[in-house]
Short mmCIF file of C-alpha atoms in Angstrom, two decimals:
data_model
loop_
_atom_site.label_atom_id
_atom_site.label_comp_id
_atom_site.label_asym_id
_atom_site.label_seq_id
_atom_site.Cartn_x
_atom_site.Cartn_y
_atom_site.Cartn_z
CA MET A 13 11.29 -16.72 69.59
CA LYS A 14 9.25 -18.85 71.97
CA ARG A 15 8.53 -17.40 75.40
CA ARG A 16 10.68 -19.99 77.25
CA GLN A 17 13.58 -19.40 74.87
CA PHE A 18 13.26 -15.65 75.32
CA ILE A 19 13.27 -15.87 79.13
CA LYS A 20 16.27 -18.21 79.11
CA THR A 21 18.18 -15.97 76.69
CA THR A 22 17.49 -12.66 78.44
CA ALA A 23 18.29 -14.17 81.83
CA GLY A 24 21.61 -15.40 80.47
CA ALA A 25 22.35 -11.97 79.06
CA ALA A 26 21.58 -10.31 82.40
CA THR A 27 23.87 -12.76 84.18
CA ILE A 28 26.76 -12.08 81.83
CA LEU A 29 26.23 -8.33 81.95
CA SER A 30 26.31 -8.34 85.73
CA TYR A 31 29.36 -10.60 85.68
CA SER A 32 31.15 -8.31 83.21
CA PRO A 33 30.47 -4.73 84.39
CA PHE A 34 33.14 -3.35 82.07
CA LEU A 35 31.16 -4.16 78.91
CA LYS A 36 30.54 -0.95 77.00
CA ALA A 37 26.98 0.12 76.24
CA ASN A 38 27.50 0.08 72.48
CA GLU A 39 28.75 -3.51 72.36
CA THR A 40 26.47 -5.90 70.51
CA ILE A 41 24.51 -8.80 71.93
CA ASP A 42 26.94 -11.09 70.04
CA LYS A 43 29.71 -9.68 72.16
CA VAL A 44 27.74 -10.36 75.34
CA PHE A 45 27.31 -13.99 74.40
CA GLN A 46 30.89 -14.55 73.26
CA THR A 47 32.19 -17.76 74.75
CA PHE A 48 35.48 -18.20 76.55
CA ASP A 49 38.27 -19.93 74.66
CA ALA A 50 39.55 -21.37 77.92
CA GLU A 51 38.82 -21.46 81.63
CA ILE A 52 41.77 -21.74 84.01
CA ASN A 53 42.04 -22.18 87.77
CA LEU A 54 44.94 -20.34 89.41
CA THR A 55 45.59 -20.90 93.11
CA ALA A 56 48.05 -19.16 95.45
CA SER A 57 49.26 -21.45 98.26
CA PRO A 58 52.18 -21.86 100.66
CA MET A 59 54.57 -24.58 99.46
CA GLU A 60 57.91 -26.12 100.34
CA VAL A 61 60.31 -26.15 97.39
CA SER A 62 63.71 -27.81 97.00
CA LEU A 63 66.09 -25.11 95.78
CA LEU A 64 69.33 -25.69 97.70
CA PRO A 65 70.88 -28.85 99.14
CA GLY A 66 69.32 -29.64 102.49
CA ASN A 67 66.15 -28.08 103.86
CA LYS A 68 63.30 -27.14 101.55
CA THR A 69 62.47 -23.44 101.20
CA ASN A 70 59.10 -22.08 102.30
CA MET A 71 57.57 -20.29 99.32
CA LEU A 72 54.27 -18.83 98.13
CA CYS A 73 53.44 -20.46 94.81
CA LEU A 74 50.88 -20.13 92.04
CA ASN A 75 49.53 -23.39 90.62
CA GLY A 76 47.21 -23.65 87.66
CA SER A 77 45.07 -26.06 85.69
CA VAL A 78 42.94 -25.86 82.55
CA VAL A 79 39.30 -26.46 83.41
CA LYS A 80 37.94 -25.97 79.90
CA GLY A 81 39.78 -25.53 76.63
CA ASP A 82 42.91 -26.90 75.05
CA SER A 83 45.87 -27.73 77.26
CA HIS A 84 48.17 -25.42 75.26
CA PHE A 85 46.80 -22.41 77.15
CA LEU A 86 48.85 -23.34 80.19
CA LYS A 87 52.36 -24.76 80.44
CA SER A 88 53.89 -26.29 83.55
CA SER A 89 56.04 -24.03 85.66
CA GLN A 90 59.74 -24.45 86.34
CA GLY A 91 61.06 -24.29 89.89
CA TYR A 92 58.74 -22.29 92.10
CA LEU A 93 57.29 -20.11 89.31
CA GLY A 94 53.64 -20.05 88.33
CA PRO A 95 52.53 -21.74 85.09
CA SER A 96 53.06 -19.95 81.79
CA PHE A 97 49.96 -18.80 79.90
CA GLU A 98 50.02 -18.92 76.11
CA VAL A 99 47.18 -17.25 74.21
CA ARG A 100 46.51 -15.65 70.86
CA ARG A 101 45.46 -12.08 70.24
CA GLY A 102 41.67 -11.89 70.22
CA GLU A 103 41.14 -14.87 72.49
CA ARG A 104 39.23 -14.61 75.73
CA ILE A 105 40.02 -16.60 78.85
CA LYS A 106 38.41 -16.93 82.23
CA VAL A 107 40.78 -17.21 85.19
CA ASN A 108 39.46 -18.28 88.60
CA PHE A 109 41.96 -17.00 91.17
CA LYS A 110 41.78 -18.65 94.63
CA ASN A 111 43.71 -17.16 97.54
CA ASN A 112 44.92 -19.90 99.89
CA LEU A 113 47.46 -17.62 101.57
CA SER A 114 47.22 -16.26 105.10
CA GLU A 115 47.02 -12.68 103.78
CA ALA A 116 45.22 -10.69 101.10
CA SER A 117 46.33 -10.86 97.46
CA ILE A 118 45.26 -10.07 93.92
CA ILE A 119 46.83 -10.70 90.49
CA HIS A 120 48.04 -7.98 88.11
CA TRP A 121 48.51 -8.92 84.44
CA HIS A 122 51.57 -6.83 83.72
CA GLY A 123 51.53 -5.20 80.28
CA LEU A 124 48.06 -6.38 79.25
CA ASP A 125 45.49 -3.76 78.25
CA LEU A 126 42.52 -4.62 80.48
CA PRO A 127 39.57 -2.92 82.19
CA GLU A 128 39.98 -1.71 85.76
CA ALA A 129 38.20 -4.70 87.29
CA GLN A 130 40.58 -7.11 85.54
CA ASP A 131 43.85 -5.20 86.04
CA GLY A 132 44.59 -6.22 89.63
CA HIS A 133 44.44 -2.86 91.40
CA PRO A 134 45.15 -3.34 95.15
CA SER A 135 41.64 -2.14 96.00
CA TYR A 136 40.43 -5.44 94.52
CA ALA A 137 42.61 -7.58 96.80
CA ILE A 138 40.79 -10.58 98.24
CA GLU A 139 41.18 -12.03 101.72
CA PRO A 140 42.34 -15.59 102.56
CA ASN A 141 40.06 -18.35 101.24
CA GLU A 142 38.31 -15.95 98.88
CA SER A 143 38.20 -16.13 95.07
CA TYR A 144 38.24 -13.62 92.22
CA THR A 145 37.22 -14.32 88.63
CA TYR A 146 39.03 -12.60 85.76
CA ASP A 147 37.63 -12.14 82.27
CA LEU A 148 40.70 -11.54 80.11
CA GLU A 149 40.09 -10.54 76.51
CA ILE A 150 43.47 -10.23 74.84
CA HIS A 151 43.89 -7.06 72.77
CA ASN A 152 47.68 -6.91 72.93
CA ARG A 153 49.95 -7.68 70.02
CA ALA A 154 52.26 -10.69 70.25
CA GLY A 155 54.74 -10.25 73.07
CA LEU A 156 56.03 -11.48 76.39
CA TYR A 157 53.96 -10.24 79.32
CA TRP A 158 53.74 -11.55 82.88
CA TYR A 159 51.59 -11.75 85.98
CA HIS A 160 52.27 -11.21 89.67
CA PRO A 161 50.44 -10.19 92.85
CA HIS A 162 49.65 -6.54 93.58
CA PRO A 163 48.25 -6.08 97.12
CA HIS A 164 49.34 -2.76 98.54
CA GLY A 165 52.30 -3.05 100.87
CA ARG A 166 52.89 -6.77 100.17
CA THR A 167 53.69 -6.98 96.46
CA GLY A 168 57.44 -7.20 97.06
CA TYR A 169 57.10 -9.87 99.73
CA GLN A 170 54.77 -12.07 97.69
CA VAL A 171 56.78 -11.81 94.46
CA TYR A 172 60.02 -12.45 96.36
CA HIS A 173 58.49 -15.63 97.76
CA GLY A 174 57.60 -16.99 94.34
CA MET A 175 54.36 -15.53 93.00
CA ALA A 176 55.05 -14.72 89.34
CA GLY A 177 54.64 -16.31 85.92
CA LEU A 178 54.90 -15.62 82.19
CA PHE A 179 52.04 -14.65 79.88
CA VAL A 180 52.86 -15.18 76.19
CA VAL A 181 50.70 -13.67 73.45
CA ARG A 182 50.93 -14.87 69.84
CA ASP A 183 49.46 -13.38 66.66
CA ASN A 184 49.45 -13.82 62.89
CA GLU A 185 51.92 -10.99 62.27
CA GLU A 186 54.58 -12.75 64.33
CA ASP A 187 53.74 -16.21 62.94
CA LYS A 188 54.62 -15.13 59.39
CA LEU A 189 58.22 -14.36 60.35
CA ASN A 190 59.16 -17.97 61.14
CA LEU A 191 61.39 -16.90 64.01
CA PRO A 192 63.22 -19.65 65.90
CA ALA A 193 60.55 -21.69 67.68
CA GLN A 194 59.90 -24.85 69.68
CA GLU A 195 63.18 -25.92 71.33
CA ASN A 196 64.91 -22.90 69.72
CA GLU A 197 62.67 -20.39 71.52
CA LEU A 198 63.82 -20.15 75.12
CA PHE A 199 62.28 -18.22 78.02
CA PHE A 200 64.23 -16.89 81.01
CA VAL A 201 62.90 -15.33 84.22
CA LEU A 202 65.74 -13.62 86.13
CA GLN A 203 65.32 -13.29 89.91
CA ASP A 204 67.87 -12.82 92.68
CA ARG A 205 67.31 -14.17 96.21
CA HIS A 206 68.98 -14.18 99.63
CA PHE A 207 68.87 -17.35 101.78
CA ASP A 208 69.75 -18.02 105.42
CA GLU A 209 71.64 -21.08 106.74
CA ASN A 210 68.38 -23.08 106.81
CA ASN A 211 67.62 -22.31 103.14
CA GLN A 212 64.83 -19.89 104.07
CA LEU A 213 64.43 -16.62 102.21
CA ILE A 214 65.71 -13.47 103.86
CA TYR A 215 63.54 -10.52 102.86
CA VAL A 216 63.66 -6.87 103.96
CA GLN A 217 65.76 -6.45 107.10
CA SER A 218 66.53 -2.75 107.18
CA GLY A 219 65.70 0.67 105.87
CA HIS A 220 68.50 0.20 103.36
CA ASP A 221 66.60 -2.73 101.80
CA ILE A 222 63.58 -0.47 101.43
CA MET A 223 65.40 2.55 100.04
CA MET A 224 67.66 0.60 97.65
CA GLY A 225 65.32 -2.34 97.00
CA LYS A 226 65.94 -5.91 98.08
CA VAL A 227 68.86 -7.48 96.20
CA GLY A 228 69.87 -11.10 96.78
CA ASP A 229 73.23 -12.84 96.66
CA LYS A 230 72.11 -15.77 94.48
CA LEU A 231 70.76 -15.49 90.94
CA LEU A 232 67.96 -17.88 89.99
CA VAL A 233 66.78 -18.39 86.42
CA ASN A 234 63.35 -19.92 85.85
CA GLY A 235 63.08 -20.64 89.56
CA SER A 236 66.29 -22.65 89.67
CA LEU A 237 69.98 -22.19 90.42
CA ASP A 238 70.78 -24.07 87.18
CA ARG A 239 72.08 -21.47 84.72
CA GLU A 240 73.55 -23.51 81.88
CA ARG A 241 72.03 -24.99 78.72
CA LYS A 242 73.31 -27.19 75.92
CA VAL A 243 72.58 -25.80 72.47
CA ALA A 244 73.18 -26.64 68.82
CA LYS A 245 75.03 -24.63 66.17
CA GLU A 246 71.80 -22.84 65.24
CA ALA A 247 69.88 -19.59 65.75
CA TYR A 248 67.89 -19.19 68.97
CA ARG A 249 65.30 -16.73 70.16
CA LEU A 250 65.94 -15.81 73.81
CA ARG A 251 63.10 -14.11 75.68
CA PHE A 252 63.88 -12.55 79.04
CA LEU A 253 61.84 -11.17 81.93
CA ASN A 254 63.53 -9.22 84.72
CA GLY A 255 61.25 -10.59 87.45
CA GLY A 256 63.45 -9.48 90.33
CA ASN A 257 62.51 -6.99 93.02
CA ALA A 258 65.25 -4.42 92.46
CA LEU A 259 68.31 -5.58 90.49
CA THR A 260 69.06 -3.88 87.16
CA TYR A 261 71.29 -5.69 84.64
CA ARG A 262 73.42 -4.46 81.76
CA LEU A 263 73.65 -7.45 79.46
CA GLN A 264 76.39 -8.27 76.96
CA TRP A 265 77.93 -11.39 75.36
CA SER A 266 81.23 -12.74 76.64
CA ASP A 267 82.60 -13.22 73.10
CA GLY A 268 82.22 -9.53 72.30
CA LYS A 269 79.49 -10.01 69.70
CA PRO A 270 76.67 -7.44 69.63
CA VAL A 271 73.44 -8.07 71.49
CA LYS A 272 70.84 -8.52 68.75
CA LEU A 273 67.63 -7.01 70.10
CA ILE A 274 64.38 -7.86 68.29
CA GLY A 275 61.74 -6.98 70.87
CA THR A 276 60.91 -5.21 74.11
CA ASP A 277 57.96 -5.04 76.55
CA GLY A 278 55.19 -4.74 73.97
CA GLY A 279 56.48 -7.13 71.33
CA LEU A 280 58.70 -7.05 68.28
CA LEU A 281 60.61 -4.02 67.07
CA GLU A 282 60.38 -2.90 63.47
CA GLU A 283 63.81 -4.33 62.74
CA LEU A 284 66.73 -6.03 64.46
CA THR A 285 68.93 -3.64 66.43
CA ASP A 286 72.56 -4.36 67.34
CA ARG A 287 73.70 -3.08 70.74
CA ASP A 288 76.99 -3.36 72.59
CA SER A 289 74.95 -3.93 75.74
CA VAL A 290 71.33 -3.64 76.90
CA LEU A 291 70.12 -2.15 80.19
CA PHE A 292 67.44 -4.38 81.73
CA SER A 293 65.53 -3.11 84.77
CA PRO A 294 62.85 -4.81 86.94
CA GLY A 295 59.57 -5.39 85.13
CA GLU A 296 61.05 -5.05 81.64
CA ARG A 297 61.23 -7.76 78.96
CA ILE A 298 63.69 -8.14 76.11
CA ASP A 299 63.68 -10.43 73.07
CA LEU A 300 67.10 -11.42 71.69
CA LEU A 301 68.33 -13.34 68.69
CA VAL A 302 71.61 -15.26 68.90
CA ASP A 303 73.22 -17.49 66.28
CA PHE A 304 75.69 -20.13 67.46
CA SER A 305 76.32 -21.51 63.96
CA ASP A 306 79.82 -20.03 63.81
CA LYS A 307 80.89 -21.71 67.06
CA ASN A 308 82.76 -24.98 67.49
CA ILE A 309 81.40 -27.92 69.40
CA GLY A 310 82.63 -27.57 72.96
CA ASP A 311 82.61 -23.77 72.91
CA GLU A 312 80.90 -21.88 75.72
CA VAL A 313 79.32 -18.43 75.47
CA GLU A 314 78.09 -16.47 78.47
CA LEU A 315 75.46 -13.79 78.71
CA GLN A 316 77.00 -11.48 81.30
CA SER A 317 75.88 -8.49 83.30
CA ILE A 318 78.47 -5.73 83.36
CA PRO A 319 78.53 -2.66 85.66
CA LEU A 320 75.95 0.01 84.84
CA VAL A 321 78.64 2.65 85.10
CA ASP A 322 81.68 2.37 82.85
CA ASN A 323 85.04 2.20 84.67
CA SER A 324 83.29 0.90 87.77
CA SER A 325 85.24 -1.25 90.23
CA SER A 326 82.39 -3.81 90.13
CA GLN A 327 82.99 -7.02 88.22
CA PRO A 328 80.86 -8.63 85.48
CA PHE A 329 78.96 -11.75 86.48
CA THR A 330 77.47 -14.62 84.52
CA VAL A 331 73.72 -14.51 83.96
CA TYR A 332 73.51 -17.63 81.80
CA LYS A 333 75.92 -19.97 80.02
CA PHE A 334 75.33 -21.67 76.67
CA LYS A 335 77.44 -24.70 75.76
CA ILE A 336 77.54 -25.76 72.10
CA THR A 337 77.27 -29.56 72.01
CA LYS A 338 76.01 -30.56 68.56
CA GLU A 339 75.79 -29.60 64.91
CA GLY A 340 72.90 -27.49 63.71
CA VAL A 341 70.22 -28.69 61.33
CA LYS A 342 67.93 -25.64 61.13
CA ASN A 343 68.60 -22.75 58.79
CA PHE A 344 67.30 -19.29 59.67
CA ASP A 345 67.16 -16.15 57.56
CA MET A 346 66.57 -12.98 59.52
CA PRO A 347 63.65 -10.96 58.09
CA THR A 348 64.54 -7.40 57.06
CA GLN A 349 61.36 -6.16 58.75
CA LEU A 350 59.95 -7.65 61.94
CA SER A 351 56.81 -5.57 62.43
CA VAL A 352 55.17 -2.24 61.76
CA ILE A 353 55.08 0.22 64.66
CA LYS A 354 53.16 3.40 64.00
CA LYS A 355 54.81 6.23 65.86
CA ILE A 356 52.56 8.29 68.12
CA GLU A 357 53.26 11.86 67.02
CA SER A 358 53.60 14.43 69.77
CA ASN A 359 50.95 16.67 68.20
CA GLU A 360 48.38 13.97 68.98
CA ALA A 361 48.75 14.76 72.70
CA VAL A 362 46.22 17.13 74.24
CA ASN A 363 48.98 18.48 76.49
CA ILE A 364 51.74 18.85 73.92
CA ASP A 365 52.63 22.28 75.30
CA SER A 366 52.41 21.25 78.97
CA PRO A 367 53.57 17.67 79.63
CA LYS A 368 52.60 16.29 83.03
CA VAL A 369 55.83 16.21 85.05
CA PHE A 370 56.24 13.68 87.87
CA LYS A 371 59.29 14.26 90.04
CA LEU A 372 60.99 11.16 91.45
CA ALA A 373 62.77 11.88 94.72
CA PRO A 374 63.19 10.69 98.30
CA LYS A 375 61.42 12.47 101.16
CA ALA A 376 62.37 12.22 104.81
CA GLY A 377 59.94 10.08 106.77
CA VAL A 378 58.26 8.77 103.60
CA GLY A 379 60.89 7.18 101.35
CA TRP A 380 61.06 7.36 97.57
CA THR A 381 58.11 9.36 96.27
CA ILE A 382 56.35 10.71 93.22
CA ASP A 383 56.00 14.50 93.64
CA ASP A 384 56.93 14.15 97.34
CA LEU A 385 53.79 12.08 97.91
CA GLY A 386 53.36 8.53 99.11
CA TYR A 387 50.61 6.23 97.90
CA GLU A 388 47.10 7.40 98.77
CA MET A 389 44.48 5.00 97.46
CA ASN A 390 41.65 6.90 95.75
CA ASN A 391 43.18 10.32 96.46
CA ILE A 392 43.54 11.38 92.84
CA ARG A 393 44.93 14.82 92.04
CA PRO A 394 43.74 16.92 89.06
CA LYS A 395 46.87 16.09 87.05
CA GLU A 396 46.25 12.37 87.67
CA ARG A 397 42.90 12.61 85.86
CA VAL A 398 42.82 11.74 82.16
CA LYS A 399 40.01 12.08 79.62
CA LEU A 400 39.02 8.83 77.93
CA GLY A 401 39.93 8.87 74.24
CA THR A 402 42.84 11.30 74.58
CA THR A 403 46.60 11.04 74.30
CA GLU A 404 48.98 12.59 76.85
CA ILE A 405 52.69 13.25 77.36
CA TRP A 406 54.11 12.42 80.79
CA GLU A 407 57.60 13.20 82.02
CA PHE A 408 59.48 11.33 84.75
CA ASP A 409 62.07 13.70 86.23
CA LEU A 410 64.99 12.19 88.16
CA THR A 411 67.35 15.14 87.88
CA ASN A 412 67.83 15.58 91.63
CA ALA A 413 68.20 11.99 92.89
CA GLY A 414 70.33 8.98 92.16
CA MET A 415 69.40 5.39 91.41
CA VAL A 416 67.59 3.57 88.61
CA HIS A 417 63.79 3.73 88.83
CA PRO A 418 61.87 1.51 86.34
CA MET A 419 58.56 3.38 85.97
CA HIS A 420 55.59 1.21 85.04
CA ILE A 421 52.20 2.51 83.87
CA HIS A 422 49.22 0.16 83.97
CA GLY A 423 46.91 -0.16 80.98
CA SER A 424 47.92 0.22 77.34
CA GLN A 425 51.52 0.30 76.16
CA PHE A 426 53.25 3.62 75.56
CA GLN A 427 56.18 4.93 73.51
CA VAL A 428 59.22 6.83 74.75
CA LEU A 429 59.05 10.22 73.12
CA GLU A 430 62.31 11.70 74.38
CA ARG A 431 65.05 11.05 76.91
CA ILE A 432 67.07 14.01 78.14
CA PRO A 433 69.94 11.92 79.48
CA GLY A 434 71.82 12.33 82.69
CA PRO A 435 75.44 11.24 83.06
CA TYR A 436 74.76 7.48 82.93
CA SER A 437 72.03 6.59 80.45
CA LYS A 438 73.67 7.66 77.19
CA ASP A 439 74.35 4.67 74.91
CA ILE A 440 73.28 2.03 77.46
CA VAL A 441 69.47 2.49 77.42
CA PHE A 442 67.28 1.38 74.52
CA ASP A 443 63.90 3.16 74.33
CA GLY A 444 62.47 1.76 71.08
CA GLY A 445 59.27 -0.17 70.49
CA TRP A 446 56.17 -0.40 72.64
CA LYS A 447 56.85 -0.16 76.37
CA ASP A 448 55.02 -0.46 79.68
CA THR A 449 58.10 0.00 81.89
CA VAL A 450 60.86 2.52 81.29
CA ALA A 451 64.15 2.74 83.18
CA VAL A 452 64.83 6.26 84.46
CA LEU A 453 68.50 6.71 85.41
CA PRO A 454 69.97 9.34 87.72
CA GLY A 455 69.88 12.75 86.09
CA ASP A 456 67.39 11.67 83.40
CA ARG A 457 64.19 13.30 82.26
CA VAL A 458 62.15 10.79 80.26
CA ARG A 459 59.07 11.78 78.29
CA ILE A 460 56.57 9.13 77.23
CA ILE A 461 53.45 9.42 75.11
CA LYS A 462 50.45 7.23 75.86
CA ARG A 463 46.95 6.76 74.49
CA PHE A 464 44.11 6.39 76.98
CA HIS A 465 41.58 5.11 74.46
CA ASP A 466 40.30 1.79 75.72
CA PHE A 467 38.95 1.72 79.26
CA GLU A 468 37.82 4.22 81.85
CA GLY A 469 38.57 3.60 85.49
CA LYS A 470 41.28 3.73 88.12
CA PHE A 471 44.78 2.46 87.34
CA LEU A 472 48.29 2.66 88.81
CA PHE A 473 51.67 4.06 87.88
CA HIS A 474 54.68 3.31 90.03
CA CYS A 475 58.32 2.37 90.32
CA HIS A 476 58.83 -1.35 89.67
CA ILE A 477 61.44 -1.68 92.37
CA LEU A 478 58.88 -3.52 94.45
CA GLU A 479 59.98 -2.17 97.82
CA HIS A 480 59.56 1.35 96.43
CA GLU A 481 56.01 0.79 95.19
CA ASP A 482 55.03 -0.97 98.43
CA HIS A 483 56.18 1.86 100.65
CA SER A 484 55.59 5.10 98.80
CA MET A 485 56.48 5.37 95.10
CA MET A 486 53.07 4.70 93.55
CA ARG A 487 50.03 6.75 92.55
CA ASP A 488 46.57 6.18 91.11
CA PHE A 489 45.39 7.82 87.90
CA LEU A 490 41.79 7.98 86.73
CA VAL A 491 40.60 7.70 83.13
CA GLU A 492 37.14 9.28 82.88
CA LYS A 493 34.70 10.49 80.25
#
């Protein structure tokens, strides 16, 4: 190699190494020089959005554009939502995040297995007019993930005001199944909001809103009040994100047919599962299959949310309505096997005989807590330290308190090992597949098993009722060699 070439090459390598501090020492020089498949600009800015008749609503919105790469990496948003990313497993994208808000922010890529510096920990929050560059190498299997802000104390506010978007991962395993696609693959982001008489959002107003989480009186789907779609007499794949701050749904079909579940947070299940209803808490995703081929033109079918507790005085409400308006032309045969999920055996865990137990309970003067502790950035207890390359069992214990807590662990997906149910969760909670968020119901003890094999560093686990995580129900954990 000529001297000038050598200087240019080594200088480039040094630049990339300093830019990507998470690169492992044993990675090859080819890895260092791997190019990005796409570069995307993502900007957070205040915006006025027309949602209701009359005055526009003041929102905080994420807008994106593809700087380099094919346009398919980013799809236009609906309503106030951020654009949808669409990538393939193994691809690498560069995201330039610019904060044009009047307060600090940072983006968390919910469900993606990423190094600490790319995960969106609140310690990385940037101030107004600052930028942060993400290097996202996609290791996850095909699935529906999402992104949202994660500054400490302001996550709920910023998400409530519009900062969220979908992140879709594809792979060859899923492609081979020929599941309903194109116009027969539909995405739904469920969010509830509360507006005043001037069409402005009403956020937390009381301690009740903090303790119970902020629940609105209007349901928006994909950033819009429109909750009806015309469909053909065909099979559809319906992919849902519960992107709300606090509301938990229990979904069922109005015609009494079973809910056909084919995927959860971390992608497809091994096989289709029929359920009478599906519990769906904040942060979770579900993947459903529905076939309207047996309906008549003019029929309407509603996806409803029914009370979490049977025999409740609460009434079901409509989440989304499908109106059959034309004949079908596409045939679909459901595969007998959707994917292969290798179960993590409990004997793989280094703490099989002593699971780490985290008690979920309220504490006077603090709010909802984990082990009676609020969030303390960088104050990591011995049991919140994990050895890189090991597998652990964690237990979330809600035996002495009452409301649903969706517990989210950053980093790699986990599996639910066991649920010791309380009085409410039996038969309404589905724990199969790969998960990153698990709903813990009153009286439950839920054990999960998780591998900590990929990245060392500081990560979060917390309740995904956003008012809970903002005020107290969140902790750091440290993966170390």
